[in-house]
Coordinates of C-alpha atoms in Angstrom, one line a residue:
M1 CA 135.7 118.4 -272.6
S2 CA 133.4 121.3 -273.2
K3 CA 133.1 120.5 -276.9
D4 CA 132.3 116.9 -276.2
F5 CA 129.5 118.0 -273.8
D6 CA 128.1 120.4 -276.5
N7 CA 128.1 117.7 -279.1
E8 CA 126.3 115.3 -276.8
N9 CA 123.8 118.0 -275.9
E10 CA 123.1 118.7 -279.6
K11 CA 122.6 115.1 -280.4
L12 CA 120.1 114.8 -277.5
N13 CA 118.2 117.8 -278.7
N14 CA 117.9 116.5 -282.2
Q15 CA 116.6 113.1 -280.9
T16 CA 113.9 114.6 -278.7
G17 CA 113.0 117.5 -281.0
K18 CA 113.5 120.1 -278.3
A19 CA 115.4 123.3 -278.5
E20 CA 118.7 123.8 -276.9
I21 CA 118.7 125.0 -273.4
G22 CA 119.8 128.5 -273.2
V23 CA 118.7 132.0 -273.8
P24 CA 116.9 132.3 -277.3
G25 CA 118.8 134.2 -279.9
D26 CA 122.0 134.1 -277.9
K27 CA 124.8 132.1 -279.6
E28 CA 126.8 132.2 -276.4
S29 CA 124.2 130.3 -274.5
K30 CA 125.7 127.1 -275.7
E31 CA 128.7 127.9 -273.6
F32 CA 126.6 127.7 -270.4
V33 CA 126.2 124.5 -268.6
F34 CA 124.3 123.5 -265.5
M35 CA 126.4 123.0 -262.4
R36 CA 125.6 120.4 -259.9
E37 CA 125.7 121.9 -256.4
Q38 CA 125.9 120.0 -253.2
I39 CA 124.9 121.6 -249.8
K40 CA 127.2 120.5 -247.1
S41 CA 126.8 120.9 -243.3
R42 CA 128.8 123.6 -241.7
P43 CA 131.6 122.1 -239.7
I44 CA 131.0 122.3 -236.0
N45 CA 133.2 124.7 -234.1
K46 CA 133.8 122.8 -231.0
S47 CA 135.7 125.6 -229.3
K48 CA 132.8 128.0 -229.8
L49 CA 130.2 125.4 -228.7
A50 CA 132.2 124.9 -225.5
K51 CA 132.3 128.6 -224.9
N52 CA 128.5 129.0 -225.4
T53 CA 127.8 126.1 -223.1
L54 CA 130.0 127.4 -220.4
F55 CA 128.4 130.9 -220.7
S56 CA 124.9 129.4 -220.3
A57 CA 125.9 127.5 -217.3
L58 CA 127.5 130.5 -215.6
S59 CA 124.4 132.6 -216.4
A60 CA 122.2 130.0 -214.7
V61 CA 124.4 129.9 -211.7
I62 CA 124.5 133.7 -211.4
F63 CA 120.7 133.9 -211.8
G64 CA 120.2 131.3 -209.1
L65 CA 122.6 133.2 -206.7
V66 CA 120.7 136.5 -207.4
A67 CA 117.4 134.8 -206.7
C68 CA 118.6 133.3 -203.5
V69 CA 120.1 136.5 -202.2
T70 CA 116.8 138.4 -203.2
F71 CA 114.7 135.9 -201.4
F72 CA 117.0 135.9 -198.3
L73 CA 116.7 139.7 -198.1
L74 CA 113.0 140.1 -198.8
A75 CA 111.7 137.0 -196.8
P76 CA 111.9 138.8 -193.4
V77 CA 110.1 141.8 -194.8
V78 CA 107.3 139.8 -196.5
S79 CA 107.0 137.6 -193.4
G80 CA 106.7 140.7 -191.2
Y81 CA 103.8 142.0 -193.3
L82 CA 102.1 138.7 -193.2
E83 CA 102.5 138.4 -189.4
K84 CA 101.3 141.9 -189.0
D85 CA 98.1 141.1 -190.9
E86 CA 97.6 137.9 -188.9
K87 CA 98.1 139.8 -185.7
T88 CA 95.7 142.5 -186.8
E89 CA 93.1 139.9 -187.5
E90 CA 93.7 138.2 -184.1
V91 CA 93.4 141.4 -182.1
A92 CA 90.2 142.5 -183.9
P93 CA 87.8 143.6 -181.1
L94 CA 85.3 141.1 -180.0
V95 CA 81.6 142.0 -180.1
V96 CA 80.0 141.9 -176.6
F97 CA 76.5 143.1 -176.0
P98 CA 76.0 144.9 -172.7
E99 CA 74.3 143.0 -169.9
E100 CA 70.7 143.7 -169.4
T101 CA 69.7 145.5 -166.2
I102 CA 66.5 146.4 -164.5
E103 CA 67.0 150.1 -165.2
E104 CA 67.0 149.3 -169.0
E105 CA 63.6 147.6 -168.9
M106 CA 60.9 149.3 -170.9
R107 CA 58.2 150.8 -168.7
P108 CA 54.7 151.8 -169.9
E109 CA 55.3 155.4 -169.0
D110 CA 58.5 155.4 -171.2
M111 CA 56.5 154.3 -174.2
L112 CA 53.7 156.9 -173.9
I113 CA 55.1 160.0 -172.1
T114 CA 58.1 161.9 -173.4
S115 CA 58.2 164.5 -170.6
E116 CA 56.6 165.0 -167.2
P117 CA 53.5 167.1 -167.4
D118 CA 53.3 170.3 -165.3
I119 CA 50.3 169.5 -163.0
D120 CA 49.2 171.5 -160.0
W121 CA 47.8 168.7 -157.9
S122 CA 46.5 171.1 -155.2
E123 CA 44.1 172.5 -157.8
I124 CA 42.9 169.0 -158.7
E125 CA 42.3 168.0 -155.1
A126 CA 40.2 171.1 -154.6
L127 CA 37.8 170.0 -157.4
S128 CA 34.7 168.2 -156.5
E129 CA 33.8 164.8 -157.9
E130 CA 31.2 166.3 -160.2
E131 CA 33.7 168.8 -161.6
I132 CA 36.3 166.1 -162.2
A133 CA 33.7 163.9 -164.0
K134 CA 32.7 166.9 -166.1
A135 CA 36.3 167.6 -167.0
I136 CA 36.9 164.0 -168.0
S137 CA 33.8 163.8 -170.1
S138 CA 34.8 166.9 -172.0
I139 CA 38.0 165.2 -173.2
E140 CA 37.5 163.9 -176.8
F141 CA 39.8 161.7 -178.9
T142 CA 39.3 162.7 -182.4
V143 CA 40.3 161.1 -185.7
A144 CA 43.1 163.6 -186.0
D145 CA 44.4 162.5 -182.6
Y146 CA 44.2 158.9 -183.8
Q147 CA 46.1 159.7 -187.0
K148 CA 48.7 161.6 -185.1
L149 CA 49.3 158.6 -182.8
F150 CA 49.8 156.3 -185.7
K151 CA 52.0 158.8 -187.5
S152 CA 54.2 158.9 -184.5
M153 CA 54.5 155.1 -184.4
T154 CA 55.2 155.1 -188.1
S155 CA 58.0 157.6 -187.5
I156 CA 59.5 155.2 -184.9
A157 CA 59.3 152.4 -187.4
R158 CA 61.1 154.4 -190.1
D159 CA 63.9 155.3 -187.7
A160 CA 64.3 151.7 -186.7
E161 CA 64.5 150.6 -190.3
K162 CA 67.9 152.3 -190.6
C163 CA 69.3 149.2 -189.1
L164 CA 67.8 147.0 -191.8
V165 CA 69.3 146.1 -195.2
K166 CA 68.4 143.7 -198.0
V167 CA 70.4 140.5 -198.3
R168 CA 70.3 139.1 -201.8
G169 CA 71.4 135.6 -202.7
V170 CA 72.3 134.9 -206.4
K171 CA 72.5 131.4 -207.9
T172 CA 73.8 130.9 -211.4
D173 CA 72.4 127.9 -213.4
T174 CA 71.8 126.7 -217.0
D175 CA 68.5 125.8 -218.7
W176 CA 67.6 122.9 -221.0
F177 CA 69.3 124.7 -223.9
D178 CA 72.5 125.3 -221.9
N179 CA 71.8 129.1 -221.5
M180 CA 73.1 130.8 -218.4
F181 CA 70.6 132.5 -216.1
E182 CA 70.5 133.8 -212.6
E183 CA 68.0 133.2 -209.7
S184 CA 67.9 135.6 -206.8
G185 CA 65.9 136.2 -203.7
E186 CA 65.9 139.0 -201.1
V187 CA 65.4 138.8 -197.4
P188 CA 65.8 141.5 -194.6
G189 CA 69.0 141.6 -192.7
L190 CA 69.6 143.3 -189.3
I191 CA 72.9 145.1 -188.7
V192 CA 73.7 143.8 -185.2
A193 CA 77.4 144.9 -184.9
D194 CA 80.3 146.8 -186.4
N195 CA 83.8 146.2 -185.1
G196 CA 85.5 148.7 -187.4
V197 CA 86.6 146.0 -189.8
N198 CA 83.3 144.3 -190.8
M199 CA 79.6 144.9 -190.5
F200 CA 77.8 141.9 -189.1
I201 CA 74.3 141.3 -190.4
L202 CA 71.8 138.8 -188.9
T203 CA 69.5 137.1 -191.4
Y204 CA 67.9 133.8 -192.4
A205 CA 70.2 130.9 -193.4
S206 CA 67.8 128.6 -195.2
L207 CA 66.6 131.4 -197.5
L208 CA 70.2 131.9 -198.7
S209 CA 71.4 128.3 -198.6
N210 CA 71.4 127.7 -202.4
A211 CA 73.1 131.0 -203.2
D212 CA 76.4 131.1 -205.0
D213 CA 77.0 134.8 -204.2
L214 CA 75.7 137.2 -201.6
Y215 CA 75.0 140.9 -201.9
V216 CA 73.8 143.5 -199.4
T217 CA 71.7 146.4 -200.6
F218 CA 71.8 149.4 -198.3
P219 CA 69.0 152.0 -197.8
N220 CA 70.6 154.3 -200.5
D221 CA 70.3 151.4 -203.0
I222 CA 74.1 150.7 -203.0
S223 CA 74.8 147.0 -203.3
V224 CA 78.0 145.5 -201.9
R225 CA 79.4 141.9 -202.0
A226 CA 78.8 140.0 -198.7
Y227 CA 80.1 136.8 -197.2
M228 CA 78.6 134.0 -195.1
H229 CA 80.2 134.1 -191.7
A230 CA 78.4 131.7 -189.4
K231 CA 75.1 129.7 -189.2
D232 CA 72.9 128.4 -186.4
P233 CA 70.8 125.5 -187.7
L234 CA 68.6 125.4 -184.6
T235 CA 67.2 128.8 -185.2
D236 CA 67.8 129.0 -188.9
L237 CA 69.7 132.3 -188.4
C238 CA 73.1 133.2 -189.7
I239 CA 75.6 136.1 -189.7
V240 CA 76.6 137.7 -193.0
T241 CA 79.6 140.0 -193.1
V242 CA 80.3 143.1 -195.3
P243 CA 83.9 144.5 -195.2
R244 CA 83.8 148.2 -194.3
L245 CA 86.5 148.9 -197.0
G246 CA 83.9 148.0 -199.6
V247 CA 81.4 150.5 -198.3
N248 CA 81.8 154.2 -198.9
E249 CA 81.3 156.8 -196.3
A250 CA 77.9 158.0 -197.6
T251 CA 76.6 154.4 -197.5
R252 CA 77.9 153.9 -194.0
R253 CA 76.1 157.0 -192.8
S254 CA 72.8 155.7 -194.3
V255 CA 72.6 152.9 -191.7
E256 CA 72.8 152.3 -188.0
V257 CA 73.7 149.4 -185.8
A258 CA 70.5 148.0 -184.2
N259 CA 69.8 148.8 -180.6
L260 CA 69.0 145.5 -179.0
G261 CA 66.4 145.8 -176.2
I262 CA 65.0 143.4 -173.6
S263 CA 62.5 140.7 -174.3
N264 CA 62.3 138.9 -170.9
S265 CA 60.7 141.8 -169.0
S266 CA 57.2 141.0 -167.5
M267 CA 56.3 144.6 -168.4
L268 CA 56.4 143.7 -172.1
S269 CA 53.2 141.7 -172.0
G270 CA 50.4 143.8 -173.5
S271 CA 52.7 146.4 -174.9
L272 CA 52.5 147.9 -178.3
V273 CA 55.1 146.6 -180.8
I274 CA 55.9 147.3 -184.4
A275 CA 56.8 144.6 -187.0
I276 CA 59.2 145.9 -189.6
G277 CA 61.2 144.3 -192.5
S278 CA 58.9 141.9 -194.3
P279 CA 56.1 141.0 -191.9
M280 CA 53.5 141.0 -194.7
G281 CA 55.6 139.0 -197.1
T282 CA 57.0 142.0 -199.0
Y283 CA 60.0 144.1 -198.1
D284 CA 59.5 147.5 -196.5
S285 CA 56.1 146.5 -195.0
L286 CA 55.1 147.1 -191.4
N287 CA 52.3 146.5 -189.0
I288 CA 51.4 147.4 -185.4
G289 CA 50.0 145.3 -182.6
L290 CA 50.2 144.0 -179.0
V291 CA 52.4 141.4 -177.4
T292 CA 49.8 138.7 -176.4
Q293 CA 52.0 136.1 -174.9
L294 CA 55.4 136.3 -173.4
G295 CA 58.0 133.8 -172.1
K296 CA 56.8 130.5 -173.6
K297 CA 59.9 128.4 -174.1
I298 CA 60.8 127.3 -177.6
K299 CA 61.7 123.6 -177.9
V300 CA 65.3 123.9 -179.0
S301 CA 68.0 121.8 -177.5
D302 CA 70.7 123.3 -175.3
H303 CA 69.0 126.7 -175.3
N304 CA 66.2 128.5 -173.4
Y305 CA 64.8 130.7 -176.2
K306 CA 61.5 132.4 -175.5
R307 CA 58.8 133.1 -177.9
L308 CA 57.0 136.5 -178.3
S309 CA 53.5 136.1 -179.6
T310 CA 51.5 139.0 -181.0
D311 CA 48.1 139.8 -182.5
I312 CA 49.7 141.1 -185.7
Y313 CA 48.3 139.4 -188.7
G314 CA 51.0 138.8 -191.3
S315 CA 52.3 136.5 -193.9
S316 CA 53.0 132.8 -193.3
K317 CA 56.5 133.6 -194.8
A318 CA 57.0 136.7 -192.6
T319 CA 60.6 137.9 -191.9
G320 CA 62.0 140.9 -190.1
V321 CA 62.1 142.1 -186.5
L322 CA 59.8 143.4 -183.7
V323 CA 60.7 146.8 -182.2
N324 CA 59.2 148.5 -179.2
L325 CA 58.1 152.2 -179.0
K326 CA 61.7 153.1 -178.2
G327 CA 62.9 151.7 -181.5
E328 CA 64.7 148.8 -179.8
V329 CA 64.7 145.4 -181.3
I330 CA 63.1 142.9 -178.9
G331 CA 62.6 139.9 -181.2
V332 CA 63.5 138.3 -184.5
I333 CA 60.4 137.2 -186.5
S334 CA 60.4 133.5 -187.2
T335 CA 57.9 131.1 -188.7
R336 CA 59.8 128.0 -187.7
F337 CA 58.2 127.8 -184.2
T338 CA 54.7 129.0 -185.1
E339 CA 51.9 126.8 -183.9
S340 CA 49.4 125.5 -186.5
D341 CA 46.4 127.3 -185.1
T342 CA 48.2 130.7 -185.2
E343 CA 50.2 130.4 -188.4
N344 CA 49.3 133.8 -189.7
L345 CA 50.1 135.7 -186.5
I346 CA 53.5 137.2 -186.1
N347 CA 55.8 135.4 -183.6
A348 CA 59.4 136.1 -182.8
I349 CA 62.4 134.7 -180.9
G350 CA 63.0 136.9 -177.9
I351 CA 66.2 138.9 -178.3
S352 CA 67.4 138.6 -174.7
E353 CA 68.1 134.9 -175.0
L354 CA 69.3 135.2 -178.6
K355 CA 72.1 137.8 -177.8
K356 CA 74.6 135.2 -176.7
T357 CA 74.2 133.1 -179.8
I358 CA 74.6 136.2 -182.0
E359 CA 77.8 137.0 -180.0
D360 CA 79.2 133.6 -180.5
M361 CA 78.5 133.6 -184.2
I362 CA 80.1 137.0 -184.7
N363 CA 83.2 136.2 -182.7
G364 CA 83.7 132.8 -184.4
Q365 CA 83.0 130.7 -181.4
D366 CA 81.9 127.1 -182.0
L367 CA 78.2 126.4 -181.1
V368 CA 78.5 123.6 -178.6
Y369 CA 76.0 120.8 -179.0
L370 CA 74.9 118.3 -176.2
G371 CA 71.3 117.6 -177.3
I372 CA 69.3 118.3 -174.1
N373 CA 65.9 119.9 -174.0
G374 CA 65.2 120.8 -170.4
A375 CA 63.4 123.0 -167.9
N376 CA 63.6 124.1 -164.3
V377 CA 62.6 121.6 -161.6
P378 CA 59.1 122.6 -160.4
E379 CA 59.0 124.0 -156.9
E380 CA 56.2 121.4 -156.0
A381 CA 58.6 118.6 -156.9
V382 CA 61.3 120.0 -154.7
Y383 CA 59.1 120.3 -151.6
Q384 CA 56.7 117.3 -152.1
N385 CA 59.0 114.7 -153.7
N386 CA 62.3 115.9 -152.2
A387 CA 63.7 116.4 -155.7
P388 CA 67.0 118.2 -156.0
K389 CA 67.2 121.6 -157.7
G390 CA 68.7 121.5 -161.1
A391 CA 68.0 121.2 -164.8
F392 CA 65.2 118.8 -165.5
V393 CA 65.7 116.8 -168.8
L394 CA 62.5 116.8 -170.7
S395 CA 63.8 115.1 -173.8
L396 CA 67.0 114.2 -175.7
D397 CA 67.9 114.4 -179.4
M398 CA 68.4 111.1 -181.1
D399 CA 72.1 110.1 -181.3
S400 CA 73.1 113.2 -179.5
P401 CA 76.2 113.3 -177.2
A402 CA 73.9 113.4 -174.1
M403 CA 71.9 110.3 -175.2
N404 CA 75.0 108.4 -176.3
G405 CA 76.6 109.3 -173.0
G406 CA 73.8 107.7 -170.9
I407 CA 71.6 110.6 -169.8
Q408 CA 67.9 109.9 -169.9
A409 CA 64.7 111.9 -169.9
G410 CA 63.6 112.6 -166.3
D411 CA 67.2 113.0 -165.0
I412 CA 68.0 116.1 -163.1
I413 CA 71.4 117.5 -163.9
V414 CA 73.0 119.1 -160.8
D415 CA 76.7 119.5 -161.8
V416 CA 78.7 119.9 -164.9
G417 CA 82.5 119.9 -164.7
G418 CA 82.4 120.8 -161.0
K419 CA 80.0 123.7 -161.5
S420 CA 76.7 123.5 -159.6
I421 CA 73.6 123.6 -161.9
P422 CA 70.7 125.2 -159.9
D423 CA 68.4 125.6 -163.0
Y424 CA 68.1 125.1 -166.7
A425 CA 69.4 128.6 -167.6
T426 CA 72.7 127.8 -165.8
L427 CA 73.0 124.6 -167.7
V428 CA 72.6 126.4 -171.0
E429 CA 75.3 128.9 -170.1
T430 CA 77.6 126.0 -169.0
I431 CA 77.1 124.1 -172.2
R432 CA 78.3 127.1 -174.2
E433 CA 81.6 127.0 -172.2
M434 CA 82.2 123.2 -172.6
N435 CA 85.2 122.0 -174.4
T436 CA 84.4 119.9 -177.6
E437 CA 87.9 118.4 -177.5
T438 CA 87.7 116.7 -174.1
E439 CA 85.1 114.8 -172.1
T440 CA 83.3 116.5 -169.2
E441 CA 81.9 114.9 -166.1
I442 CA 78.2 115.5 -165.7
I443 CA 76.4 114.5 -162.5
A444 CA 72.6 113.9 -162.6
C445 CA 70.1 112.6 -160.1
R446 CA 67.8 109.8 -161.2
M447 CA 64.6 108.7 -159.5
S448 CA 64.7 105.2 -158.0
Q449 CA 62.7 103.2 -155.4
D450 CA 65.0 104.7 -152.7
G451 CA 64.7 108.2 -153.9
Y452 CA 67.0 110.2 -156.2
K453 CA 70.5 108.7 -156.7
R454 CA 73.5 110.6 -158.1
I455 CA 74.9 109.2 -161.4
S456 CA 78.1 110.4 -163.0
F457 CA 78.5 110.5 -166.8
S458 CA 81.6 111.3 -168.9
I459 CA 80.4 113.1 -172.1
K460 CA 82.2 114.8 -174.9
P461 CA 80.0 117.4 -176.6
T462 CA 80.3 118.2 -180.4
V463 CA 80.2 121.3 -182.5
L464 CA 76.8 122.1 -183.8
Q465 CA 76.7 121.5 -187.6

């Protein structure tokens, strides 16, 4: 058969004119022939396949059992740590400002005299009027004394600035060419509390409303990430928090918690005050002046905030705080309630009435909203018109819970949830304690032809948004 194949191959080569296939010059190459190979699939070993399948199934079962046992053993431990963290957060100390007392009020002698002078009054009494007049006329107030006085007040301001930080809001955006860029703005912040876990900083909400990220820069120029904690839309104030773990010891020592003073004392009128923060529109500016008006109510619903007016000329975009000559914060500068004819004079929200709102924001309490702007019932109306004592409703916010509940301007609220309301301040305190989940009975007296009649309302307050 091999010879026949060779003969056929030789004939084919002669017909096509091609050389024999083989190695040139090798006569034995004619003996080689191509072999036709066919690749066949390897036969399936059913026994081995069954063993592999059984091994994979057993491995999966064992892995599942190990995972279950591990989860069963570690679940209580992990749960315990999580519960411990939750309990730690729950028992974080609340921030409560001390109640104001008469002894804490700022007296004129406290601002000007640091120690009692050693005076022999018997010698003064022995002097004649002419000698006394001559002694007084010999007293001169020189430029050096004037400079010393202002240097002393500047020193007070610089010490008070230790409770101020810069709060910076950063917003990331893209331009027309899809290039990324950042916008940022700075505003003063007042450190009002430190509960050992977080530092709480009071600042302005609207100036940070568009920010994607917040940062706080301390007096030593160290910046730390901050977080929005709570807002009060009525005053445009907010609380920003900085975790203490993110602040090193040196930075913590560079600041102090603000000493909040008293703003509702009659002795404050005519007193010297210092505006710090950004009263002139730029950070780290300050100015000195007098309190020109005290106790004028700010028209804000459900609150009795008072405005402090000064003769300090500042920016129409002023921010910061007012401090007295003790370095105590007595007001937060605000342009929201500035009158049109005094828009460049520094005004502030009195700290006395603002403390409770700051407390509620720090402690995560809901700001209750009823929508009543009121005042005390005038004594003349009580005696002449036989009006009851209570909270007189001056106006109501549109679509507020109070308006929708039926209360009208001119009503006198005398009872809320069984608690007697003798004045507007008591109503404000009671509104803070109202439950936003249930309706509360409010009793008001309304003038009629037969005198004042008691009317009962069932009103459910809402959370201020």
